[in-house]
Short mmCIF file of C-alpha atoms in Angstrom, two decimals:
data_model
loop_
_atom_site.label_atom_id
_atom_site.label_comp_id
_atom_site.label_asym_id
_atom_site.label_seq_id
_atom_site.Cartn_x
_atom_site.Cartn_y
_atom_site.Cartn_z
CA UNK A 7 -79.49 94.17 157.40
CA UNK A 8 -83.20 94.41 156.88
CA UNK A 9 -86.48 93.53 158.48
CA UNK A 10 -89.84 92.60 157.09
CA UNK A 11 -91.63 95.33 159.01
CA UNK A 12 -90.89 98.63 160.74
CA UNK A 13 -92.15 99.79 164.10
CA UNK A 14 -93.45 103.27 164.71
CA UNK A 15 -91.37 105.30 167.13
CA UNK A 16 -94.16 106.14 169.52
CA UNK A 17 -97.04 104.60 171.39
CA UNK A 18 -100.58 105.82 171.65
CA UNK A 19 -100.82 109.57 171.04
CA UNK A 20 -103.06 110.01 174.10
CA UNK A 21 -101.17 112.08 176.69
CA UNK A 22 -101.52 111.72 180.45
CA UNK A 23 -102.06 114.98 182.35
CA UNK A 24 -99.79 114.19 185.30
CA UNK A 25 -97.09 111.73 186.35
CA UNK A 26 -98.70 108.38 187.08
CA UNK A 27 -97.12 106.44 189.97
CA UNK A 28 -95.68 103.21 188.56
CA UNK A 29 -93.13 100.50 189.27
CA UNK A 30 -90.83 98.65 186.86
CA UNK A 31 -91.52 95.04 187.84
CA UNK A 32 -90.61 93.25 184.62
CA UNK A 33 -87.09 94.38 183.86
CA UNK A 34 -85.79 95.78 180.61
CA UNK A 35 -84.86 94.17 177.30
CA UNK A 36 -83.49 94.96 173.87
CA UNK A 37 -83.78 93.16 170.58
CA UNK A 38 -83.64 92.89 166.80
CA UNK A 39 -80.36 94.87 166.55
CA UNK A 40 -79.28 96.28 163.20
CA UNK A 41 -76.09 98.22 162.49
CA UNK A 42 -77.78 101.56 163.23
CA UNK A 43 -80.80 100.78 165.39
CA UNK A 44 -82.11 98.51 168.14
CA UNK A 45 -85.37 98.05 169.99
CA UNK A 46 -85.48 98.75 173.73
CA UNK A 47 -88.33 97.45 175.89
CA UNK A 48 -89.85 97.68 179.33
CA UNK A 49 -93.21 97.48 181.05
CA UNK A 50 -94.66 99.83 183.65
CA UNK A 51 -97.09 98.74 186.36
CA UNK A 52 -99.34 101.54 187.62
CA UNK A 53 -99.51 101.62 191.43
CA UNK A 54 -103.27 101.95 191.11
CA UNK A 55 -104.27 98.57 189.66
CA UNK A 56 -107.53 100.07 188.36
CA UNK A 57 -105.81 102.84 186.36
CA UNK A 58 -106.85 102.59 182.71
CA UNK A 59 -105.33 105.72 181.19
CA UNK A 60 -102.03 106.53 179.51
CA UNK A 61 -98.54 106.68 181.00
CA UNK A 62 -95.72 108.74 179.54
CA UNK A 63 -92.39 106.92 179.85
CA UNK A 64 -89.08 108.70 179.21
CA UNK A 65 -86.12 106.74 177.89
CA UNK A 66 -82.40 107.40 177.53
CA UNK A 67 -79.56 105.70 175.71
CA UNK A 68 -75.96 106.45 176.67
CA UNK A 69 -72.38 105.42 176.07
CA UNK A 70 -71.84 104.77 179.78
CA UNK A 71 -73.87 103.15 182.55
CA UNK A 72 -73.86 106.35 184.60
CA UNK A 73 -75.58 108.20 181.72
CA UNK A 74 -73.04 110.99 181.65
CA UNK A 75 -72.88 110.74 177.86
CA UNK A 76 -76.47 110.43 176.63
CA UNK A 77 -76.68 109.96 172.87
CA UNK A 78 -80.43 109.40 172.38
CA UNK A 79 -83.52 110.13 174.44
CA UNK A 80 -87.25 110.49 174.06
CA UNK A 81 -90.61 109.50 175.48
CA UNK A 82 -93.15 106.79 174.75
CA UNK A 83 -96.81 106.85 175.72
CA UNK A 84 -98.21 103.48 176.70
CA UNK A 85 -101.64 102.39 177.92
CA UNK A 86 -103.77 99.30 178.64
CA UNK A 87 -104.27 98.65 174.91
CA UNK A 88 -100.66 97.44 174.85
CA UNK A 89 -100.65 96.16 178.45
CA UNK A 90 -98.51 99.13 179.54
CA UNK A 91 -95.53 97.78 177.58
CA UNK A 92 -92.98 100.14 176.01
CA UNK A 93 -91.18 99.27 172.77
CA UNK A 94 -89.01 101.97 171.22
CA UNK A 95 -87.00 101.44 168.03
CA UNK A 96 -83.97 103.66 168.64
CA UNK A 97 -82.45 104.79 165.35
CA UNK A 98 -79.36 106.69 164.22
CA UNK A 99 -76.91 104.62 166.26
CA UNK A 100 -73.29 103.74 165.47
CA UNK A 101 -72.33 100.27 164.17
CA UNK A 102 -70.79 97.67 166.49
CA UNK A 103 -71.30 99.93 169.48
CA UNK A 104 -72.20 99.02 173.05
CA UNK A 105 -74.91 101.17 174.62
CA UNK A 106 -76.69 101.49 177.95
CA UNK A 107 -80.39 102.36 178.27
CA UNK A 108 -83.02 103.02 180.94
CA UNK A 109 -86.60 104.23 181.39
CA UNK A 110 -88.15 106.77 183.75
CA UNK A 111 -91.58 107.82 184.97
CA UNK A 112 -91.26 110.77 187.32
CA UNK A 113 -88.69 109.81 189.96
CA UNK A 114 -89.09 106.08 189.26
CA UNK A 115 -86.16 104.68 187.21
CA UNK A 116 -85.88 101.24 185.65
CA UNK A 117 -82.91 98.94 185.79
CA UNK A 118 -80.12 99.76 183.33
CA UNK A 119 -79.88 97.55 180.27
CA UNK A 120 -76.94 96.93 177.96
CA UNK A 121 -77.23 96.37 174.24
CA UNK A 122 -75.12 96.35 171.09
CA UNK A 123 -75.60 97.20 167.43
CA UNK A 124 -74.35 94.93 164.65
CA UNK A 125 -71.27 95.50 162.54
CA UNK A 126 -72.00 97.24 159.24
CA UNK A 127 -68.95 96.01 157.36
CA UNK A 128 -66.00 93.72 157.86
CA UNK A 129 -65.58 90.10 158.91
CA UNK A 130 -65.49 90.47 162.67
CA UNK A 131 -66.09 87.32 164.72
CA UNK A 132 -69.68 86.80 165.91
CA UNK A 133 -70.59 85.07 169.15
CA UNK A 134 -74.20 84.04 169.76
CA UNK A 135 -75.94 82.22 172.58
CA UNK A 136 -78.82 80.02 171.38
CA UNK A 137 -81.70 79.00 173.66
CA UNK A 138 -85.18 77.50 173.57
CA UNK A 139 -87.89 75.84 175.65
CA UNK A 140 -88.00 77.68 178.97
CA UNK A 141 -90.79 76.09 180.99
CA UNK A 142 -91.30 77.94 184.28
CA UNK A 143 -92.74 75.16 186.51
CA UNK A 144 -90.02 72.65 185.56
CA UNK A 145 -87.33 74.58 187.39
CA UNK A 146 -84.99 77.54 187.59
CA UNK A 147 -83.72 79.30 184.47
CA UNK A 148 -80.06 78.61 185.27
CA UNK A 149 -79.14 78.54 181.58
CA UNK A 150 -80.19 82.16 181.25
CA UNK A 151 -78.11 83.11 184.29
CA UNK A 152 -75.07 81.25 182.94
CA UNK A 153 -75.27 83.11 179.62
CA UNK A 154 -75.61 86.45 181.43
CA UNK A 155 -72.51 85.66 183.50
CA UNK A 156 -70.34 84.07 180.79
CA UNK A 157 -70.31 86.49 177.85
CA UNK A 158 -69.67 88.54 176.01
CA UNK A 159 -72.19 87.68 173.32
CA UNK A 160 -73.25 89.82 170.38
CA UNK A 161 -76.79 88.52 170.56
CA UNK A 162 -79.00 85.84 172.12
CA UNK A 163 -81.17 83.82 169.72
CA UNK A 164 -84.36 82.49 171.29
CA UNK A 165 -85.79 79.83 169.00
CA UNK A 166 -89.16 79.56 170.66
CA UNK A 167 -91.22 78.22 173.55
CA UNK A 168 -90.32 81.34 175.52
CA UNK A 169 -93.45 80.61 177.58
CA UNK A 170 -95.67 77.54 177.95
CA UNK A 171 -99.44 77.57 177.91
CA UNK A 172 -100.37 74.73 180.31
CA UNK A 173 -101.79 75.33 183.77
CA UNK A 174 -100.52 74.15 187.13
CA UNK A 175 -100.06 70.39 187.11
CA UNK A 176 -100.37 70.25 183.32
CA UNK A 177 -96.73 70.15 182.27
CA UNK A 178 -94.16 70.83 184.93
CA UNK A 179 -92.16 69.39 187.80
CA UNK A 180 -94.06 67.78 190.69
CA UNK A 181 -91.81 69.97 192.84
CA UNK A 182 -93.00 73.24 191.24
CA UNK A 183 -94.73 74.44 194.42
CA UNK A 184 -91.73 73.83 196.69
CA UNK A 185 -89.54 75.70 194.17
CA UNK A 186 -91.95 78.64 194.10
CA UNK A 187 -92.64 78.01 190.40
CA UNK A 188 -96.45 77.97 190.35
CA UNK A 189 -98.19 79.56 187.41
CA UNK A 190 -100.21 82.72 186.85
CA UNK A 191 -102.89 82.28 185.80
CA UNK A 192 -103.08 78.77 187.31
CA UNK A 193 -105.17 77.44 184.41
CA UNK A 194 -104.23 76.92 180.75
CA UNK A 195 -103.94 80.26 178.98
CA UNK A 196 -106.50 80.99 176.27
CA UNK A 197 -107.53 84.65 176.38
CA UNK A 198 -105.47 87.79 175.78
CA UNK A 199 -105.44 88.57 179.51
CA UNK A 200 -104.26 85.00 180.19
CA UNK A 201 -101.33 85.28 177.79
CA UNK A 202 -100.38 88.68 179.19
CA UNK A 203 -100.38 87.36 182.75
CA UNK A 204 -98.17 84.43 181.76
CA UNK A 205 -95.60 86.70 180.11
CA UNK A 206 -95.74 88.97 183.16
CA UNK A 207 -94.98 86.00 185.41
CA UNK A 208 -92.00 84.89 183.31
CA UNK A 209 -90.68 88.44 183.16
CA UNK A 210 -90.48 88.61 186.96
CA UNK A 211 -87.89 85.81 186.93
CA UNK A 212 -84.51 87.16 188.07
CA UNK A 213 -82.48 85.03 185.66
CA UNK A 214 -84.61 85.96 182.66
CA UNK A 215 -84.34 89.62 183.62
CA UNK A 216 -80.55 89.26 183.94
CA UNK A 217 -80.01 87.86 180.44
CA UNK A 218 -82.33 90.45 178.86
CA UNK A 219 -80.54 93.20 180.74
CA UNK A 220 -77.19 92.05 179.37
CA UNK A 221 -77.70 91.27 175.67
CA UNK A 222 -80.04 92.01 172.75
CA UNK A 223 -82.36 89.15 171.79
CA UNK A 224 -83.54 87.95 168.39
CA UNK A 225 -86.68 85.90 168.99
CA UNK A 226 -88.81 83.46 167.06
CA UNK A 227 -91.90 81.79 168.37
CA UNK A 228 -92.61 78.06 168.37
CA UNK A 229 -95.88 76.40 169.37
CA UNK A 230 -96.16 76.93 173.13
CA UNK A 231 -96.41 80.70 172.74
CA UNK A 232 -99.80 79.63 171.32
CA UNK A 233 -100.48 76.04 172.43
CA UNK A 234 -98.96 72.62 171.88
CA UNK A 235 -98.50 71.54 168.25
CA UNK A 236 -99.99 74.69 166.75
CA UNK A 237 -100.40 75.31 163.04
CA UNK A 238 -102.05 77.98 160.94
CA UNK A 239 -105.65 76.91 161.38
CA UNK A 240 -105.62 75.00 164.67
CA UNK A 241 -103.59 73.05 167.21
CA UNK A 242 -103.45 69.61 168.72
CA UNK A 243 -104.03 71.19 172.15
CA UNK A 244 -107.04 73.29 171.17
CA UNK A 245 -110.67 72.28 170.95
CA UNK A 246 -114.01 74.01 170.58
CA UNK A 247 -114.49 74.25 174.35
CA UNK A 248 -111.60 76.75 174.31
CA UNK A 249 -113.31 79.00 171.79
CA UNK A 250 -112.40 80.07 168.29
CA UNK A 251 -108.83 79.22 167.23
CA UNK A 252 -108.37 82.43 165.24
CA UNK A 253 -109.30 84.46 168.32
CA UNK A 254 -106.85 82.54 170.48
CA UNK A 255 -104.12 82.89 167.85
CA UNK A 256 -104.65 86.66 167.65
CA UNK A 257 -104.50 86.93 171.44
CA UNK A 258 -101.25 84.95 171.63
CA UNK A 259 -99.75 86.97 168.77
CA UNK A 260 -100.64 90.30 170.36
CA UNK A 261 -99.19 89.33 173.74
CA UNK A 262 -95.98 88.09 172.09
CA UNK A 263 -95.56 91.36 170.22
CA UNK A 264 -96.26 93.40 173.33
CA UNK A 265 -93.93 91.56 175.67
CA UNK A 266 -90.91 90.82 173.45
CA UNK A 267 -88.49 93.24 171.75
CA UNK A 268 -89.25 92.21 168.17
CA UNK A 269 -89.42 94.60 165.23
CA UNK A 270 -92.96 93.75 164.24
CA UNK A 271 -96.09 95.83 164.87
CA UNK A 272 -98.46 94.38 167.43
CA UNK A 273 -101.18 93.90 164.81
CA UNK A 274 -99.00 91.92 162.38
CA UNK A 275 -97.74 88.38 162.11
CA UNK A 276 -93.97 88.06 161.79
CA UNK A 277 -92.72 86.56 158.58
CA UNK A 278 -89.09 86.77 157.54
CA UNK A 279 -86.65 88.97 159.43
CA UNK A 280 -83.04 89.07 158.34
CA UNK A 281 -79.92 90.46 159.98
CA UNK A 282 -76.49 91.00 158.47
CA UNK A 283 -73.57 90.70 160.86
CA UNK A 284 -71.17 92.87 158.89
CA UNK A 285 -70.07 91.01 155.77
CA UNK A 286 -69.58 87.74 157.65
CA UNK A 287 -73.03 86.22 158.09
CA UNK A 288 -76.69 86.66 157.21
CA UNK A 289 -79.18 85.44 159.79
CA UNK A 290 -82.64 84.63 158.42
CA UNK A 291 -85.28 84.03 161.09
CA UNK A 292 -88.03 81.69 159.91
CA UNK A 293 -91.50 80.87 161.18
CA UNK A 294 -92.09 77.13 160.70
CA UNK A 295 -95.01 76.98 163.09
CA UNK A 296 -97.87 79.42 162.52
CA UNK A 297 -97.99 81.57 159.39
CA UNK A 298 -97.55 78.93 156.69
CA UNK A 299 -97.90 75.60 158.47
CA UNK A 300 -100.61 73.23 157.35
CA UNK A 301 -101.83 70.66 159.86
CA UNK A 302 -99.15 67.99 160.15
CA UNK A 303 -100.13 64.46 159.32
CA UNK A 304 -100.46 62.27 162.42
CA UNK A 305 -99.82 58.56 162.94
CA UNK A 306 -102.89 58.31 165.15
CA UNK A 307 -105.21 60.13 162.73
CA UNK A 308 -103.96 59.77 159.17
CA UNK A 309 -102.60 56.22 158.85
CA UNK A 310 -104.90 54.12 156.69
CA UNK A 311 -105.42 50.36 156.88
CA UNK A 312 -103.96 47.97 154.29
CA UNK A 313 -105.78 45.06 152.69
CA UNK A 314 -105.25 43.01 155.86
CA UNK A 315 -106.82 45.75 157.98
CA UNK A 316 -103.50 46.61 159.57
CA UNK A 317 -102.03 50.12 159.74
CA UNK A 318 -100.17 50.83 156.49
CA UNK A 319 -97.17 52.72 157.85
CA UNK A 320 -95.23 52.34 154.61
CA UNK A 321 -97.95 54.21 152.71
CA UNK A 322 -98.05 56.86 155.44
CA UNK A 323 -94.29 57.38 155.19
CA UNK A 324 -94.66 57.72 151.43
CA UNK A 325 -97.18 60.50 151.99
CA UNK A 326 -94.71 62.32 154.25
CA UNK A 327 -92.02 61.98 151.59
CA UNK A 328 -94.11 63.01 148.60
CA UNK A 329 -97.32 64.82 149.58
CA UNK A 330 -97.20 68.58 149.14
CA UNK A 331 -97.99 70.25 152.45
CA UNK A 332 -97.30 73.87 153.33
CA UNK A 333 -94.82 74.60 156.11
CA UNK A 334 -93.34 78.05 155.42
CA UNK A 335 -96.03 79.30 153.09
CA UNK A 336 -95.41 80.58 149.56
CA UNK A 337 -94.63 84.15 150.65
CA UNK A 338 -92.02 83.10 153.21
CA UNK A 339 -90.44 80.61 150.79
CA UNK A 340 -90.03 83.36 148.19
CA UNK A 341 -88.60 85.70 150.85
CA UNK A 342 -86.07 83.08 151.97
CA UNK A 343 -84.96 82.46 148.38
CA UNK A 344 -84.35 86.18 147.83
CA UNK A 345 -82.59 86.53 151.19
CA UNK A 346 -80.20 83.68 150.40
CA UNK A 347 -79.60 85.00 146.89
CA UNK A 348 -78.73 88.48 148.17
CA UNK A 349 -76.45 87.12 150.87
CA UNK A 350 -74.44 85.00 148.45
CA UNK A 351 -74.39 87.70 145.75
CA UNK A 352 -73.04 90.18 148.32
CA UNK A 353 -70.17 87.82 149.06
CA UNK A 354 -71.30 86.98 152.59
CA UNK A 355 -69.82 83.56 153.42
CA UNK A 356 -72.26 82.26 156.07
CA UNK A 357 -76.04 81.84 155.75
CA UNK A 358 -77.62 81.12 159.15
CA UNK A 359 -81.25 80.01 159.48
CA UNK A 360 -82.84 80.48 162.91
CA UNK A 361 -85.93 78.29 163.13
CA UNK A 362 -87.80 75.88 165.35
CA UNK A 363 -87.91 72.24 164.23
CA UNK A 364 -85.32 69.69 163.06
CA UNK A 365 -84.68 70.24 159.36
CA UNK A 366 -82.33 67.40 158.51
CA UNK A 367 -83.45 63.86 157.84
CA UNK A 368 -83.73 62.36 161.33
CA UNK A 369 -86.06 59.41 161.78
CA UNK A 370 -86.20 57.74 165.19
CA UNK A 371 -84.05 54.58 165.06
CA UNK A 372 -85.20 51.07 166.03
CA UNK A 373 -84.56 50.46 169.73
CA UNK A 374 -85.21 46.72 170.10
CA UNK A 375 -81.51 46.26 170.83
CA UNK A 376 -81.87 48.71 173.75
CA UNK A 377 -85.23 47.84 175.35
CA UNK A 378 -86.94 44.50 175.90
CA UNK A 379 -90.64 44.14 174.94
CA UNK A 380 -91.49 44.18 178.66
CA UNK A 381 -89.61 47.44 179.14
CA UNK A 382 -91.34 49.03 176.15
CA UNK A 383 -94.77 48.22 177.60
CA UNK A 384 -94.05 50.62 180.46
CA UNK A 385 -93.66 53.60 178.14
CA UNK A 386 -96.39 56.00 177.00
CA UNK A 387 -98.58 55.04 174.08
CA UNK A 388 -96.75 57.52 171.85
CA UNK A 389 -93.35 56.09 172.71
CA UNK A 390 -94.60 52.53 172.15
CA UNK A 391 -95.99 53.48 168.74
CA UNK A 392 -92.77 55.24 167.76
CA UNK A 393 -90.69 52.20 168.72
CA UNK A 394 -93.01 49.74 166.99
CA UNK A 395 -93.06 51.71 163.72
CA UNK A 396 -89.30 52.25 163.83
CA UNK A 397 -88.85 48.48 164.16
CA UNK A 398 -91.26 47.66 161.33
CA UNK A 399 -90.20 50.40 158.89
CA UNK A 400 -86.55 50.87 159.83
CA UNK A 401 -87.33 54.32 161.25
CA UNK A 402 -90.11 56.55 162.58
CA UNK A 403 -90.61 59.97 161.03
CA UNK A 404 -91.54 62.93 163.19
CA UNK A 405 -94.39 64.49 161.16
CA UNK A 406 -94.16 67.67 163.26
CA UNK A 407 -90.60 68.35 162.00
CA UNK A 408 -89.29 68.85 158.45
CA UNK A 409 -89.44 65.05 157.99
CA UNK A 410 -93.20 65.61 157.87
CA UNK A 411 -92.92 68.24 155.10
CA UNK A 412 -90.27 66.74 152.86
CA UNK A 413 -91.19 68.46 149.54
CA UNK A 414 -90.77 71.85 151.29
CA UNK A 415 -87.39 70.73 152.60
CA UNK A 416 -86.31 69.74 149.08
CA UNK A 417 -87.15 73.23 147.86
CA UNK A 418 -85.08 74.81 150.63
CA UNK A 419 -82.16 72.52 149.79
CA UNK A 420 -82.61 73.50 146.15
CA UNK A 421 -82.18 77.11 147.28
CA UNK A 422 -78.91 76.13 148.96
CA UNK A 423 -77.75 74.59 145.66
CA UNK A 424 -78.91 77.53 143.57
CA UNK A 425 -77.23 80.03 145.89
CA UNK A 426 -74.09 78.16 146.97
CA UNK A 427 -72.86 79.45 150.31
CA UNK A 428 -72.31 77.86 153.70
CA UNK A 429 -75.69 77.12 155.32
CA UNK A 430 -76.02 76.62 159.07
CA UNK A 431 -79.47 75.74 160.43
CA UNK A 432 -80.17 76.44 164.12
CA UNK A 433 -82.95 74.47 165.78
CA UNK A 434 -84.86 74.39 169.07
CA UNK A 435 -88.06 72.54 170.05
CA UNK A 436 -86.79 69.03 170.90
CA UNK A 437 -85.40 69.55 174.45
CA UNK A 438 -82.34 67.68 173.21
CA UNK A 439 -79.02 68.60 171.61
CA UNK A 440 -78.17 67.71 168.02
CA UNK A 441 -75.47 68.23 165.45
CA UNK A 442 -75.69 66.75 161.98
CA UNK A 443 -74.91 67.33 158.38
CA UNK A 444 -77.96 68.70 156.54
CA UNK A 445 -79.37 65.99 154.33
CA UNK A 446 -82.75 64.66 153.23
CA UNK A 447 -82.02 60.93 153.08
CA UNK A 448 -79.67 58.27 154.33
CA UNK A 449 -76.40 58.52 152.45
CA UNK A 450 -77.63 61.60 150.59
CA UNK A 451 -75.93 64.84 149.68
CA UNK A 452 -74.97 67.19 152.50
CA UNK A 453 -76.08 70.81 152.11
CA UNK A 454 -74.61 72.31 155.28
CA UNK A 455 -74.78 71.78 159.02
CA UNK A 456 -77.58 71.77 161.58
CA UNK A 457 -77.05 72.52 165.27
CA UNK A 458 -79.87 72.00 167.76
CA UNK A 459 -79.92 73.53 171.22
CA UNK A 460 -81.26 71.80 174.28
CA UNK A 461 -83.92 73.23 176.59
CA UNK A 462 -83.52 75.75 179.37
CA UNK A 463 -85.83 73.63 181.56
CA UNK A 464 -88.17 71.38 179.53
CA UNK A 465 -87.42 67.63 179.78
CA UNK A 466 -85.90 65.62 176.93
CA UNK A 467 -86.61 62.12 175.69
CA UNK A 468 -83.98 60.77 178.05
CA UNK A 469 -86.10 61.88 181.00
CA UNK A 470 -88.95 59.74 179.69
CA UNK A 471 -87.32 56.48 178.63
CA UNK A 472 -83.92 56.14 180.31
CA UNK A 473 -80.98 54.06 179.02
CA UNK A 474 -79.71 57.35 177.67
CA UNK A 475 -76.27 56.33 176.40
CA UNK A 476 -77.64 53.25 174.62
CA UNK A 477 -80.40 55.27 172.93
CA UNK A 478 -77.93 57.95 171.87
CA UNK A 479 -75.67 55.25 170.40
CA UNK A 480 -78.65 53.97 168.40
CA UNK A 481 -78.90 57.39 166.72
CA UNK A 482 -75.20 57.31 165.80
CA UNK A 483 -75.49 53.74 164.49
CA UNK A 484 -78.59 54.55 162.46
CA UNK A 485 -77.48 57.81 160.80
CA UNK A 486 -73.97 58.40 159.51
CA UNK A 487 -74.62 62.15 159.23
CA UNK A 488 -75.25 62.44 162.99
CA UNK A 489 -72.30 64.10 164.77
CA UNK A 490 -73.76 64.69 168.23
CA UNK A 491 -76.85 63.84 170.22
CA UNK A 492 -77.73 64.36 173.87
CA UNK A 493 -81.27 63.48 174.94
CA UNK A 494 -80.81 64.34 178.62
CA UNK A 495 -79.82 67.54 180.38
CA UNK A 496 -80.72 71.23 180.30
CA UNK A 497 -78.67 74.12 179.05
CA UNK A 498 -77.85 76.14 175.96
CA UNK A 499 -75.65 76.34 172.89
CA UNK A 500 -73.14 78.92 171.72
CA UNK A 501 -72.15 79.68 168.15
CA UNK A 502 -68.87 81.35 167.24
CA UNK A 503 -68.62 82.43 163.60
CA UNK A 504 -65.32 83.46 162.00
CA UNK A 505 -64.25 83.86 158.36
CA UNK A 506 -62.78 80.35 158.54
CA UNK A 507 -65.31 78.28 160.48
CA UNK A 508 -68.43 78.12 162.63
CA UNK A 509 -68.04 76.44 166.02
CA UNK A 510 -70.94 75.19 168.13
CA UNK A 511 -70.56 74.38 171.83
CA UNK A 512 -73.13 72.85 174.18
CA UNK A 513 -73.31 73.77 177.86
CA UNK A 514 -75.24 71.95 180.58
CA UNK A 515 -76.36 73.02 184.04
CA UNK A 516 -76.14 70.46 186.83
CA UNK A 517 -79.59 70.80 188.41
CA UNK A 518 -82.58 73.02 187.62
CA UNK A 519 -84.46 72.22 190.86
CA UNK A 520 -81.78 73.58 193.18
CA UNK A 521 -80.76 77.21 193.50
CA UNK A 522 -77.05 76.40 193.16
CA UNK A 523 -75.73 74.85 189.99
CA UNK A 524 -72.56 73.97 188.11
CA UNK A 525 -71.99 74.67 184.42
CA UNK A 526 -70.22 72.18 182.14
CA UNK A 527 -69.16 72.48 178.52
CA UNK A 528 -70.13 69.09 177.10
CA UNK A 529 -69.28 69.20 173.41
CA UNK A 530 -67.72 71.42 170.74
CA UNK A 531 -67.91 70.86 166.97
CA UNK A 532 -66.47 72.87 164.10
CA UNK A 533 -67.93 73.35 160.60
CA UNK A 534 -65.25 74.59 158.21
CA UNK A 535 -66.05 77.16 155.53
CA UNK A 536 -66.45 75.49 152.14
CA UNK A 537 -66.86 72.00 153.55
CA UNK A 538 -70.28 71.54 151.95
CA UNK A 539 -69.03 72.28 148.41
CA UNK A 540 -68.36 68.60 147.66
CA UNK A 541 -71.67 67.42 149.11
CA UNK A 542 -70.15 65.87 152.23
CA UNK A 543 -69.89 67.79 155.50
CA UNK A 544 -67.72 66.55 158.35
CA UNK A 545 -68.19 68.28 161.68
CA UNK A 546 -64.86 68.25 163.48
CA UNK A 547 -64.80 67.32 167.16
CA UNK A 548 -62.84 69.89 169.17
CA UNK A 549 -61.67 68.52 172.54
CA UNK A 550 -62.73 70.56 175.56
CA UNK A 551 -59.88 72.44 177.18
#
């Protein structure tokens, strides 16, 4: 396995003269595992809140949780320049091995974390948990707790929206205060100190600490680690009153790199990172949001009027289908092509893409058979527009997803044809669950499978418009490549990869506003190796036991 960047093995070279009293308030974490190395992470909080010097943090990695058999150890010097975070890339480890790790400053010892390296060779089964969209003020992170308690997993994939940028009352449950889920800082985050405080708040959550303590993460960002509907040069939720976009983007990037166990230097933007799980699967982590994304076209901004002075939605849809707009960026596209080529050339059967937004063709279907005109008038302006356009045009594209960057999608599908393997695309962002055959048009060729995970806490479309079962049926009726949709409910997805098939299962928690919850497996689908070779993929429904 490889990575786009390497991380130095030490922090700032400045050395403290004595032991600085600290506490470990934000748990421990590990991430970006390879067959012989893994990143371990923590953050120290000096007891003296005004302390602005360095702190030397010792770390140990052992074969047992009592640390009787320590295999690696060292020290890391952190300071305010990195918000007192510690990120050590531990090298020289054994493949497919479970390890325990901890950190120490004087007599103060962190929690003990568990982690695991990847297989180097062989076709051993892989089990992943896949999550996205964890919005603190909407409720408790029960999905994280359920994953921590229901392993084992080789890795957790976080596909973005690890934090949200809004302030109190901006995007959250009206019951946030009674749940003890108020935000820090209370306003929308814009500055570096704001972003750091928001990560610090999230990292005090017991359930988030539990899942990080149990498994290594592989993380991608989406938009809310920056702000809503971000792209390379701006964002829908950013204006000049909030300062310079490039400054805000750098602040959000730095905080992300400090607070998450990713193998990317704090000063760099992440592009492609790939991971080989033995000889069974290659995981390529993409950035579809920041590095290469051009501003998406918008119905409210970019639709022109026709000769009758009415919005020309047909012409707008044609632009989405044909106009060249950057999504990945040329460098990342070239990297993905080489990554897929190497994976297939090496005889690795599965090519997994971890990314943010729905890749397959998936326009919103007409819903006039579900809602009356009077019912539609009660919805938000955006929902009304979506339904009106879907009725007029036979569908409503989401310009924020790959449907808004269709020439880029065609090039990725061309890569799948040029390097014939077994593609599986993993998707977050939508707060809903999806399974479909990868295609770029109705009745078109299938290039693989796409599985989308629901949200840990953020609400789905079903929360907004109701009539959930009827709306879901409209998706099935409208698209014959759609195998599963759930637009209501919070939870996570698991992926089990074997030499014969890849199986996705969706799990839901009963209530995110109560401390107690039940966990239900809702759906399981199987994608069989080689099924895409004839251009038609059928995802097999596996009954729940």
